[in-house]
Amino acid sequence: QKEVEQDPGPLSVPEGAIVSLNCTYSNSAFQYFMWYRQYSRKGPELLMYTYSSGNKEDGRFTAQVDKSSKYISLFIRDSQPSDSATYLCAMSGNQGAQKLVFGQGTRLTINP
Amino acid sequence: EAQVTQNPRYLITVTGKKLTVTCSQNMNHEYMSWYRQDPGLGLRQIYYSMNVEVTDKGDVPEGYKVSRKEKRNFPLILESPSPNQTSLYFCASSPSVLIQETQYFGPGTRLLVL
């Protein structure tokens, strides 16, 4: 079983829709949770970072962490075609950035 | 412009022919790391370096070597490439090892080993 599971999609939604992306994990030591966005032929870029459980909002993006269920989510409101990308969840324990474990990535397309 | 650069961007080689993928950052970052990205497996860490002359293995180090002689450079060396090392490789850097610090990724190097 992989430490981090993420539905690879692909996921295709109309412009303006609310998008929900999810990851589950098995390692209860994970405390730091991140979402990266990766455009085609580019390297990943950090989108959201959350420590422990709770919600974090940044503009149209909301990250949620439920440590009791070992489940994290990224919500995108009012989705735009420019949001079309692969979204990767990543997480780590106390070792910080040294041991970052990534999900497989979900490929998202927002249709105009 | 602050960036991480990788060269080459695309490489086709044959089994056993030594190759080096270069990585350079111009942000004076302490921490650098190499990942490989494969379909269905996501990004997996190969090696990382917390500072000059300090390197350590990630999750999939077999078949790879690294060195960190200068702060800005972190080359990835494949002494004897094999077809299972065909992958998309990313170099990343960060101001420090603290998780709060974002990792900046290079544009990637697509490697095909025949």
XYZ file of N, CA and C in Angstrom:
678
model
N 0.843 -1.194 0.000
C 0.000 0.000 0.000
C 0.879 1.246 0.000
N 0.559 2.193 -0.877
C 1.327 3.429 -0.935
C 1.034 4.250 0.311
N 2.037 5.026 0.733
C 1.848 5.893 1.893
C 0.812 6.973 1.618
N 0.797 7.461 0.396
C -0.137 8.519 0.004
C -0.876 8.082 -1.256
N -2.191 8.120 -1.219
C -3.007 7.730 -2.364
C -3.763 8.949 -2.884
N -3.702 9.101 -4.218
C -4.402 10.217 -4.841
C -5.012 9.718 -6.137
N -6.258 10.006 -6.369
C -6.929 9.600 -7.591
C -6.301 10.343 -8.762
N -5.744 9.615 -9.735
C -5.035 10.291 -10.828
C -5.936 10.985 -11.831
N -7.257 10.736 -11.720
C -8.169 11.342 -12.688
C -8.065 10.629 -14.030
N -8.197 11.311 -15.168
C -8.323 12.771 -15.233
C -9.709 13.257 -14.820
N -9.735 14.512 -14.366
C -10.955 15.150 -13.926
C -11.229 16.333 -14.838
N -12.429 16.383 -15.398
C -12.789 17.444 -16.322
C -14.085 18.097 -15.854
N -14.069 19.414 -15.650
C -15.251 20.122 -15.139
C -15.453 21.404 -15.936
N -16.670 21.955 -15.949
C -16.902 23.218 -16.655
C -16.386 24.398 -15.841
N -16.053 25.456 -16.538
C -15.607 26.691 -15.907
C -16.632 27.166 -14.884
N -16.154 27.625 -13.744
C -17.031 28.117 -12.698
C -17.420 27.070 -11.675
N -17.158 25.818 -11.954
C -17.519 24.739 -11.029
C -16.606 24.752 -9.802
N -17.084 24.131 -8.733
C -16.253 23.894 -7.549
C -15.565 22.545 -7.732
N -14.262 22.562 -7.558
C -13.474 21.344 -7.743
C -13.011 20.844 -6.381
N -13.085 19.552 -6.198
C -12.604 18.926 -4.970
C -11.552 17.886 -5.320
N -10.363 18.065 -4.788
C -9.269 17.121 -4.999
C -8.898 16.530 -3.647
N -8.581 15.246 -3.634
C -8.399 14.571 -2.351
C -7.203 13.643 -2.331
N -6.683 13.446 -1.123
C -5.629 12.457 -0.890
C -5.896 11.764 0.427
N -5.565 10.495 0.478
C -5.578 9.768 1.743
C -4.162 9.297 2.029
N -3.876 9.079 3.291
C -2.540 8.650 3.653
C -2.593 7.660 4.799
N -1.513 6.945 4.988
C -1.514 5.889 6.008
C -0.581 6.198 7.180
N 0.358 7.113 6.996
C 1.357 7.385 8.032
C 0.842 8.437 9.007
N 0.543 8.035 10.223
C -0.027 8.966 11.205
C 0.998 9.997 11.671
N 2.268 9.829 11.316
C 3.301 10.785 11.717
C 3.300 12.037 10.840
N 2.615 12.004 9.725
C 2.574 13.178 8.857
C 1.897 14.346 9.570
N 2.573 15.500 9.518
C 2.010 16.687 10.164
C 1.948 17.885 9.224
N 2.740 17.835 8.155
C 2.805 18.949 7.231
C 2.187 18.508 5.910
N 1.283 19.301 5.393
C 0.525 18.904 4.207
C 0.561 20.034 3.187
N 0.867 19.664 1.966
C 1.014 20.646 0.920
C 0.265 20.242 -0.341
N -0.092 21.215 -1.112
C -0.607 21.007 -2.459
C 0.296 21.745 -3.432
N 0.730 21.020 -4.445
C 1.529 21.595 -5.519
C 0.712 21.575 -6.805
N 0.943 22.558 -7.642
C 0.313 22.622 -8.957
C 1.415 22.482 -9.996
N 1.167 21.652 -10.994
C 2.161 21.413 -12.033
C 1.511 21.586 -13.407
N 1.909 22.641 -14.094
C 1.453 22.839 -15.461
C 2.248 21.928 -16.383
N 1.673 21.673 -17.557
C 2.301 20.776 -18.510
C 3.713 21.250 -18.859
N 4.656 20.337 -18.824
C 6.059 20.612 -19.178
C 6.728 21.619 -18.232
N 6.232 21.689 -17.017
C 6.832 22.577 -16.014
C 7.082 21.808 -14.725
N 7.891 22.386 -13.840
C 8.073 21.798 -12.529
C 6.925 22.170 -11.601
N 6.707 21.392 -10.538
C 5.643 21.732 -9.573
C 5.931 23.053 -8.866
N 4.852 23.721 -8.457
C 4.980 24.946 -7.663
C 4.040 24.842 -6.474
N 4.502 25.304 -5.308
C 3.702 25.205 -4.101
C 2.474 26.096 -4.188
N 1.334 25.495 -3.889
C 0.066 26.220 -3.932
C -0.426 26.534 -2.527
N -0.455 25.514 -1.676
C -0.981 25.671 -0.317
C -0.144 24.832 0.642
N -0.023 25.333 1.857
C 0.697 24.601 2.895
C -0.116 24.664 4.182
N -0.293 23.514 4.837
C -1.064 23.447 6.080
C -0.313 22.599 7.089
N -0.332 23.068 8.327
C 0.279 22.279 9.396
C -0.824 21.675 10.253
N -0.768 20.386 10.464
C -1.710 19.630 11.293
C -3.131 19.754 10.737
N -4.131 19.598 11.569
C -5.509 19.586 11.100
C -6.060 20.994 10.946
N -7.143 21.098 10.161
C -7.803 22.385 10.011
C -7.922 22.814 8.572
N -8.392 24.034 8.406
C -8.611 24.615 7.082
C -7.685 25.791 6.862
N -7.378 26.019 5.595
C -6.624 27.214 5.219
C -7.156 27.710 3.895
N -7.397 29.008 3.825
C -7.981 29.585 2.617
C -7.021 30.595 2.010
N -6.937 30.576 0.682
C -6.116 31.546 -0.032
C -6.822 31.849 -1.340
N -7.563 32.947 -1.347
C -8.303 33.306 -2.555
C -9.349 32.259 -2.880
N -9.290 31.707 -4.070
C -10.268 30.708 -4.499
C -9.926 29.296 -4.010
N -8.811 29.155 -3.332
C -8.338 27.835 -2.907
C -8.516 27.649 -1.398
N -8.995 26.464 -1.028
C -9.124 26.090 0.379
C -8.531 24.701 0.577
N -7.626 24.595 1.530
C -7.050 23.296 1.874
C -7.635 22.841 3.199
N -7.997 21.579 3.262
C -8.542 20.988 4.491
C -7.731 19.770 4.862
N -7.501 19.612 6.159
C -6.797 18.440 6.661
C -7.636 17.816 7.779
N -7.894 16.534 7.658
C -8.592 15.788 8.704
C -7.661 14.651 9.127
N -6.894 14.895 10.165
C -5.906 13.894 10.576
C -6.579 12.650 11.156
N -7.738 12.803 11.750
C -8.411 11.634 12.333
C -8.803 10.635 11.251
N -9.126 11.140 10.064
C -9.494 10.270 8.938
C -8.328 10.055 7.984
N -7.202 10.715 8.229
C -6.040 10.665 7.343
C -6.462 11.036 5.918
N -7.015 12.221 5.811
C -7.639 12.652 4.557
C -7.414 14.137 4.400
N -6.914 14.530 3.210
C -6.758 15.957 2.939
C -7.460 16.306 1.643
N -7.894 17.555 1.564
C -8.635 18.005 0.380
C -8.151 19.371 -0.052
N -8.320 19.630 -1.337
C -8.114 20.961 -1.903
C -9.374 21.311 -2.675
N -9.976 22.445 -2.319
C -11.160 22.922 -3.023
C -10.783 24.146 -3.853
N -11.263 24.164 -5.073
C -11.072 25.319 -5.952
C -12.453 25.858 -6.289
N -12.701 27.115 -5.879
C -13.990 27.749 -6.189
C -13.883 28.533 -7.480
N -15.004 28.695 -8.148
C -15.045 29.503 -9.374
C -13.871 29.119 -10.288
N -13.786 27.855 -10.610
C -12.644 27.350 -11.365
C -12.508 28.041 -12.728
N -11.272 28.252 -13.129
C -10.935 28.943 -14.366
C -10.134 28.004 -15.285
N -10.181 28.232 -16.585
C -9.360 27.409 -17.486
C -7.881 27.432 -17.116
N -7.412 28.542 -16.537
C -6.008 28.641 -16.127
C -5.681 27.734 -14.948
N -6.711 27.161 -14.309
C -6.492 26.195 -13.227
C -6.194 24.802 -13.767
N -6.324 24.619 -15.061
C -6.049 23.309 -15.668
C -4.587 22.952 -15.475
N -4.355 21.861 -14.770
C -2.993 21.449 -14.409
C -3.095 20.106 -13.691
N -1.944 19.577 -13.313
C -1.914 18.413 -12.430
C -1.665 18.909 -11.016
N -2.468 18.411 -10.090
C -2.354 18.822 -8.696
C -1.806 17.667 -7.876
N -0.732 17.940 -7.156
C -0.085 16.906 -6.352
C -0.201 17.246 -4.878
N -0.633 16.283 -4.104
C -0.559 16.475 -2.662
C 0.815 15.968 -2.198
N 1.287 16.525 -1.104
C 2.573 16.115 -0.546
C 2.487 16.268 0.967
N 3.220 15.426 1.668
C 3.168 15.509 3.120
C 4.466 15.028 3.747
N 4.640 15.415 5.002
C 5.882 15.100 5.688
C 5.660 15.067 7.187
N 6.584 14.377 7.853
C 6.541 14.337 9.307
C 7.498 15.357 9.893
N 8.031 15.087 11.047
C 8.891 16.039 11.733
C 10.209 16.297 11.035
N 10.550 15.446 10.081
C 11.829 15.629 9.397
C 11.774 16.762 8.390
N 10.618 17.367 8.258
C 10.544 18.536 7.397
C 10.718 18.218 5.937
N 11.288 19.129 5.212
C 11.361 19.009 3.763
C 12.276 17.877 3.318
N 13.036 17.314 4.222
C 13.950 16.247 3.836
C 13.204 15.031 3.318
N 12.029 14.756 3.862
C 11.301 13.542 3.506
C 9.886 13.911 3.092
N 9.782 14.439 1.913
C 8.489 14.834 1.388
C 7.934 13.675 0.572
N 6.723 13.221 0.899
C 6.092 12.120 0.176
C 4.951 12.686 -0.659
N 4.995 12.413 -1.960
C 4.002 12.950 -2.884
C 2.951 11.915 -3.250
N 1.748 12.397 -3.531
C 0.735 11.577 -4.175
C 1.028 11.487 -5.664
N 0.220 10.686 -6.365
C 0.460 10.448 -7.788
C 0.099 11.651 -8.649
N -0.706 12.543 -8.115
C -1.147 13.694 -8.892
C -2.487 13.452 -9.554
N -3.337 14.488 -9.577
C -4.625 14.441 -10.283
C -4.593 15.441 -11.420
N -4.861 14.934 -12.613
C -4.871 15.808 -13.789
C -6.249 16.456 -13.919
N -6.293 17.782 -13.879
C -7.545 18.541 -13.886
C -7.638 19.397 -15.145
N -8.799 19.349 -15.797
C -9.070 20.215 -16.949
C -10.334 21.007 -16.678
N -10.253 22.330 -16.828
C -11.414 23.215 -16.682
C -11.820 23.644 -18.093
N -13.023 23.286 -18.469
C -13.488 23.567 -19.826
C -14.234 24.899 -19.895
N -13.848 25.797 -20.836
C -14.509 27.100 -20.947
C -15.970 26.957 -21.347
N 16.646 36.859 -12.709
C 15.439 36.144 -12.299
C 15.826 34.953 -11.416
N 15.145 34.821 -10.275
C 15.401 33.698 -9.374
C 14.895 32.422 -10.018
N 15.774 31.420 -10.128
C 15.329 30.213 -10.798
C 16.253 29.041 -10.508
N 15.709 27.854 -10.816
C 16.469 26.616 -10.814
C 16.568 26.160 -12.269
N 17.771 25.934 -12.729
C 17.953 25.508 -14.109
C 18.506 24.082 -14.146
N 18.084 23.360 -15.162
C 18.541 21.989 -15.359
C 18.997 21.840 -16.797
N 20.047 21.040 -16.985
C 20.504 20.725 -18.333
C 21.044 19.303 -18.385
N 20.749 18.584 -19.487
C 19.873 19.017 -20.577
C 18.400 18.889 -20.200
N 17.524 19.410 -21.023
C 16.089 19.255 -20.793
C 15.590 17.912 -21.334
N 16.222 17.423 -22.367
C 15.856 16.142 -22.959
C 17.138 15.374 -23.269
N 17.109 14.085 -23.004
C 18.299 13.271 -23.241
C 17.898 11.851 -23.582
N 18.453 11.358 -24.692
C 18.310 9.958 -25.066
C 19.695 9.346 -25.017
N 19.823 8.227 -24.309
C 21.118 7.587 -24.182
C 20.946 6.067 -24.249
N 22.050 5.375 -24.144
C 22.010 3.914 -24.190
C 22.456 3.339 -22.853
N 22.044 2.145 -22.585
C 22.395 1.468 -21.335
C 23.901 1.468 -21.114
N 24.289 1.874 -19.899
C 25.692 1.811 -19.512
C 26.528 3.031 -19.817
N 26.003 3.981 -20.541
C 26.785 5.172 -20.888
C 26.583 6.252 -19.839
N 27.634 6.520 -19.090
C 27.568 7.475 -17.975
C 27.040 8.829 -18.429
N 26.190 9.417 -17.587
C 25.681 10.745 -17.909
C 25.517 11.565 -16.640
N 25.520 12.877 -16.829
C 25.332 13.823 -15.729
C 24.252 14.818 -16.110
N 23.325 15.023 -15.211
C 22.315 16.066 -15.370
C 22.674 17.185 -14.389
N 22.856 18.359 -14.918
C 23.265 19.464 -14.046
C 22.055 20.194 -13.483
N 22.248 20.750 -12.297
C 21.221 21.565 -11.639
C 21.920 22.752 -10.998
N 21.376 23.926 -11.225
C 21.963 25.122 -10.659
C 20.865 26.066 -10.187
N 21.073 26.691 -9.024
C 20.121 27.684 -8.515
C 20.861 28.975 -8.181
N 20.178 30.091 -8.415
C 20.812 31.387 -8.207
C 20.208 32.136 -7.026
N 19.638 31.381 -6.061
C 18.944 32.006 -4.930
C 19.695 31.836 -3.618
N 20.917 31.310 -3.685
C 21.731 31.085 -2.492
C 21.036 30.141 -1.501
N 20.285 29.176 -2.032
C 19.564 28.239 -1.187
C 20.499 27.189 -0.598
N 20.208 26.817 0.654
C 21.005 25.789 1.311
C 20.607 24.384 0.874
N 19.312 24.181 0.744
C 18.779 22.835 0.537
C 18.509 22.599 -0.941
N 18.979 21.454 -1.440
C 18.684 21.052 -2.817
C 18.328 19.583 -2.837
N 17.552 19.194 -3.839
C 17.029 17.833 -3.864
C 16.785 17.395 -5.294
N 16.855 16.097 -5.532
C 16.512 15.517 -6.823
C 15.324 14.570 -6.655
N 14.386 14.655 -7.614
C 13.224 13.778 -7.646
C 13.128 13.155 -9.038
N 12.468 12.014 -9.077
C 12.047 11.470 -10.354
C 10.521 11.328 -10.345
N 9.916 11.556 -11.503
C 8.459 11.496 -11.618
C 8.082 10.460 -12.652
N 7.314 9.485 -12.219
C 6.882 8.396 -13.093
C 5.373 8.262 -13.037
N 4.740 7.916 -14.160
C 3.272 7.774 -14.179
C 2.795 6.789 -13.117
N 1.797 7.201 -12.366
C 1.229 6.326 -11.350
C 2.008 6.269 -10.050
N 3.196 6.859 -10.042
C 4.037 6.804 -8.834
C 4.297 8.176 -8.240
N 3.984 9.215 -8.959
C 4.206 10.561 -8.446
C 5.676 10.910 -8.389
N 6.003 11.870 -7.565
C 7.377 12.323 -7.382
C 8.021 11.528 -6.252
N 9.200 11.012 -6.504
C 9.934 10.283 -5.476
C 11.328 10.879 -5.335
N 11.735 11.061 -4.093
C 13.009 11.726 -3.828
C 14.173 10.768 -4.033
N 15.202 11.236 -4.738
C 16.373 10.405 -5.022
C 17.480 10.696 -4.012
N 17.911 11.936 -3.952
C 18.926 12.405 -3.020
C 18.580 13.828 -2.622
N 19.115 14.242 -1.475
C 18.989 15.628 -1.075
C 20.285 16.099 -0.432
N 20.434 17.415 -0.338
C 21.629 18.009 0.253
C 21.221 19.196 1.106
N 21.663 19.179 2.349
C 21.313 20.276 3.248
C 22.292 21.435 3.158
N 23.474 21.170 2.603
C 24.444 22.240 2.423
C 25.641 21.678 1.659
N 26.616 22.506 1.426
C 27.801 22.069 0.688
C 28.443 20.882 1.403
N 28.775 19.866 0.607
C 29.434 18.653 1.092
C 28.553 17.807 2.023
N 27.260 18.117 2.126
C 26.339 17.330 2.955
C 25.227 16.795 2.063
N 25.256 15.483 1.822
C 24.221 14.863 0.991
C 23.690 13.620 1.698
N 22.470 13.226 1.345
C 21.884 12.031 1.945
C 20.894 11.405 0.980
N 20.651 10.112 1.191
C 19.766 9.362 0.303
C 18.303 9.706 0.569
N 17.532 9.724 -0.519
C 16.095 9.819 -0.410
C 15.486 8.431 -0.454
N 14.350 8.318 -1.116
C 13.639 7.041 -1.136
C 14.104 6.090 -2.227
N 14.654 6.615 -3.306
C 15.056 5.760 -4.432
C 16.453 6.114 -4.931
N 17.493 5.943 -4.108
C 18.844 6.382 -4.490
C 19.625 5.400 -5.363
N 19.140 4.173 -5.492
C 19.931 3.146 -6.183
C 20.175 3.529 -7.633
N 21.452 3.470 -8.048
C 21.826 3.760 -9.428
C 22.166 5.220 -9.677
N 22.100 6.030 -8.640
C 22.380 7.453 -8.767
C 23.495 7.898 -7.820
N 24.183 8.949 -8.226
C 25.144 9.610 -7.351
C 24.919 11.100 -7.449
N 25.306 11.804 -6.396
C 25.235 13.268 -6.406
C 26.493 13.823 -5.773
N 26.705 15.101 -5.977
C 27.774 15.805 -5.274
C 27.332 17.240 -5.041
N 27.867 17.845 -4.003
C 27.537 19.254 -3.710
C 28.840 19.958 -3.311
N 29.603 20.313 -4.309
C 30.891 20.982 -4.065
C 30.728 22.496 -3.941
N 29.680 23.010 -4.571
C 29.379 24.441 -4.475
C 27.910 24.568 -4.072
N 27.595 25.665 -3.442
C 26.231 25.847 -2.950
C 25.221 25.870 -4.086
N 25.560 26.461 -5.204
C 24.591 26.664 -6.268
C 24.375 25.429 -7.145
N 25.284 24.469 -7.140
C 25.196 23.345 -8.071
C 24.985 22.006 -7.375
N 24.179 21.165 -7.991
C 23.866 19.858 -7.407
C 23.639 18.861 -8.558
N 24.707 18.388 -9.172
C 24.555 17.492 -10.316
C 24.097 16.089 -9.926
N 23.328 15.480 -10.805
C 22.879 14.089 -10.649
C 23.642 13.241 -11.643
N 24.289 12.200 -11.146
C 25.151 11.357 -11.970
C 24.569 9.956 -12.062
N 24.451 9.461 -13.298
C 24.070 8.080 -13.516
C 25.288 7.377 -14.100
N 25.962 6.596 -13.281
C 27.223 5.970 -13.681
C 27.004 4.947 -14.795
N 25.956 4.161 -14.683
C 25.657 3.130 -15.673
C 24.135 3.059 -15.842
N 23.597 3.959 -16.641
C 22.137 4.045 -16.760
C 21.511 2.746 -17.261
N 20.311 2.470 -16.776
C 19.554 1.311 -17.230
C 18.157 1.778 -17.645
N 17.461 0.983 -18.442
C 16.137 1.405 -18.934
C 15.158 1.770 -17.815
N 15.285 1.174 -16.638
C 14.350 1.517 -15.555
C 14.622 2.893 -14.955
N 15.651 3.562 -15.446
C 15.898 4.943 -15.036
C 15.332 5.947 -16.043
N 14.644 5.434 -17.034
C 13.888 6.316 -17.933
C 12.803 6.994 -17.112
N 12.825 8.325 -17.099
C 11.922 9.052 -16.215
C 12.030 10.544 -16.486
N 11.202 11.297 -15.771
C 11.267 12.756 -15.763
C 11.898 13.168 -14.435
N 12.995 13.902 -14.505
C 13.757 14.256 -13.314
C 13.608 15.741 -12.999
N 13.412 16.022 -11.717
C 13.306 17.400 -11.253
C 14.320 17.662 -10.159
N 14.957 18.806 -10.285
C 15.803 19.326 -9.223
C 14.997 20.397 -8.488
N 15.189 20.506 -7.192
C 14.477 21.510 -6.412
C 15.433 22.127 -5.411
N 15.147 23.361 -5.016
C 15.947 24.009 -3.988
C 15.035 24.754 -3.020
N 15.554 24.989 -1.828
C 14.783 25.659 -0.782
C 15.748 26.436 0.102
N 15.307 27.577 0.665
C 16.213 28.358 1.516
C 16.776 27.560 2.688
N 15.954 26.625 3.216
C 16.436 25.802 4.330
C 15.660 24.494 4.331
N 15.921 23.654 5.321
C 15.227 22.365 5.377
C 13.874 22.471 6.069
N 13.530 23.651 6.555
C 12.257 23.813 7.249
C 11.104 23.594 6.286
N 10.138 22.851 6.686
C 9.027 22.491 5.807
C 8.240 23.716 5.374
N 8.300 24.775 6.194
C 7.557 25.968 5.836
C 8.107 26.657 4.603
N 9.332 26.341 4.283
C 9.949 26.986 3.142
C 9.561 26.235 1.880
N 9.065 26.933 0.914
C 8.666 26.290 -0.315
C 9.873 25.761 -1.066
N 9.682 24.678 -1.776
C 10.709 24.168 -2.651
C 10.468 24.717 -4.055
N 11.515 25.226 -4.666
C 11.433 25.738 -6.023
C 11.966 24.666 -6.961
N 11.132 24.289 -7.912
C 11.489 23.204 -8.821
C 12.039 23.740 -10.142
N 12.975 22.995 -10.691
C 13.453 23.281 -12.034
C 12.440 22.823 -13.072
N 12.733 23.022 -14.353
C 11.774 22.709 -15.414
C 11.706 21.229 -15.771
N 12.626 20.436 -15.268
C 12.590 19.003 -15.532
C 13.549 18.578 -16.643
N 14.022 17.349 -16.534
C 14.856 16.716 -17.565
C 14.222 15.373 -17.904
N 13.844 15.232 -19.169
C 13.225 13.981 -19.602
C 14.305 13.069 -20.146
N 14.499 11.928 -19.503
C 15.560 10.992 -19.861
C 14.977 9.698 -20.399
N 15.511 9.260 -21.534
C 15.156 7.970 -22.115
C 16.429 7.140 -22.216
N 16.431 5.970 -21.575
C 17.569 5.062 -21.635
C 17.166 3.847 -22.470
N 17.872 3.657 -23.575
C 17.544 2.557 -24.492
C 18.333 1.294 -24.158
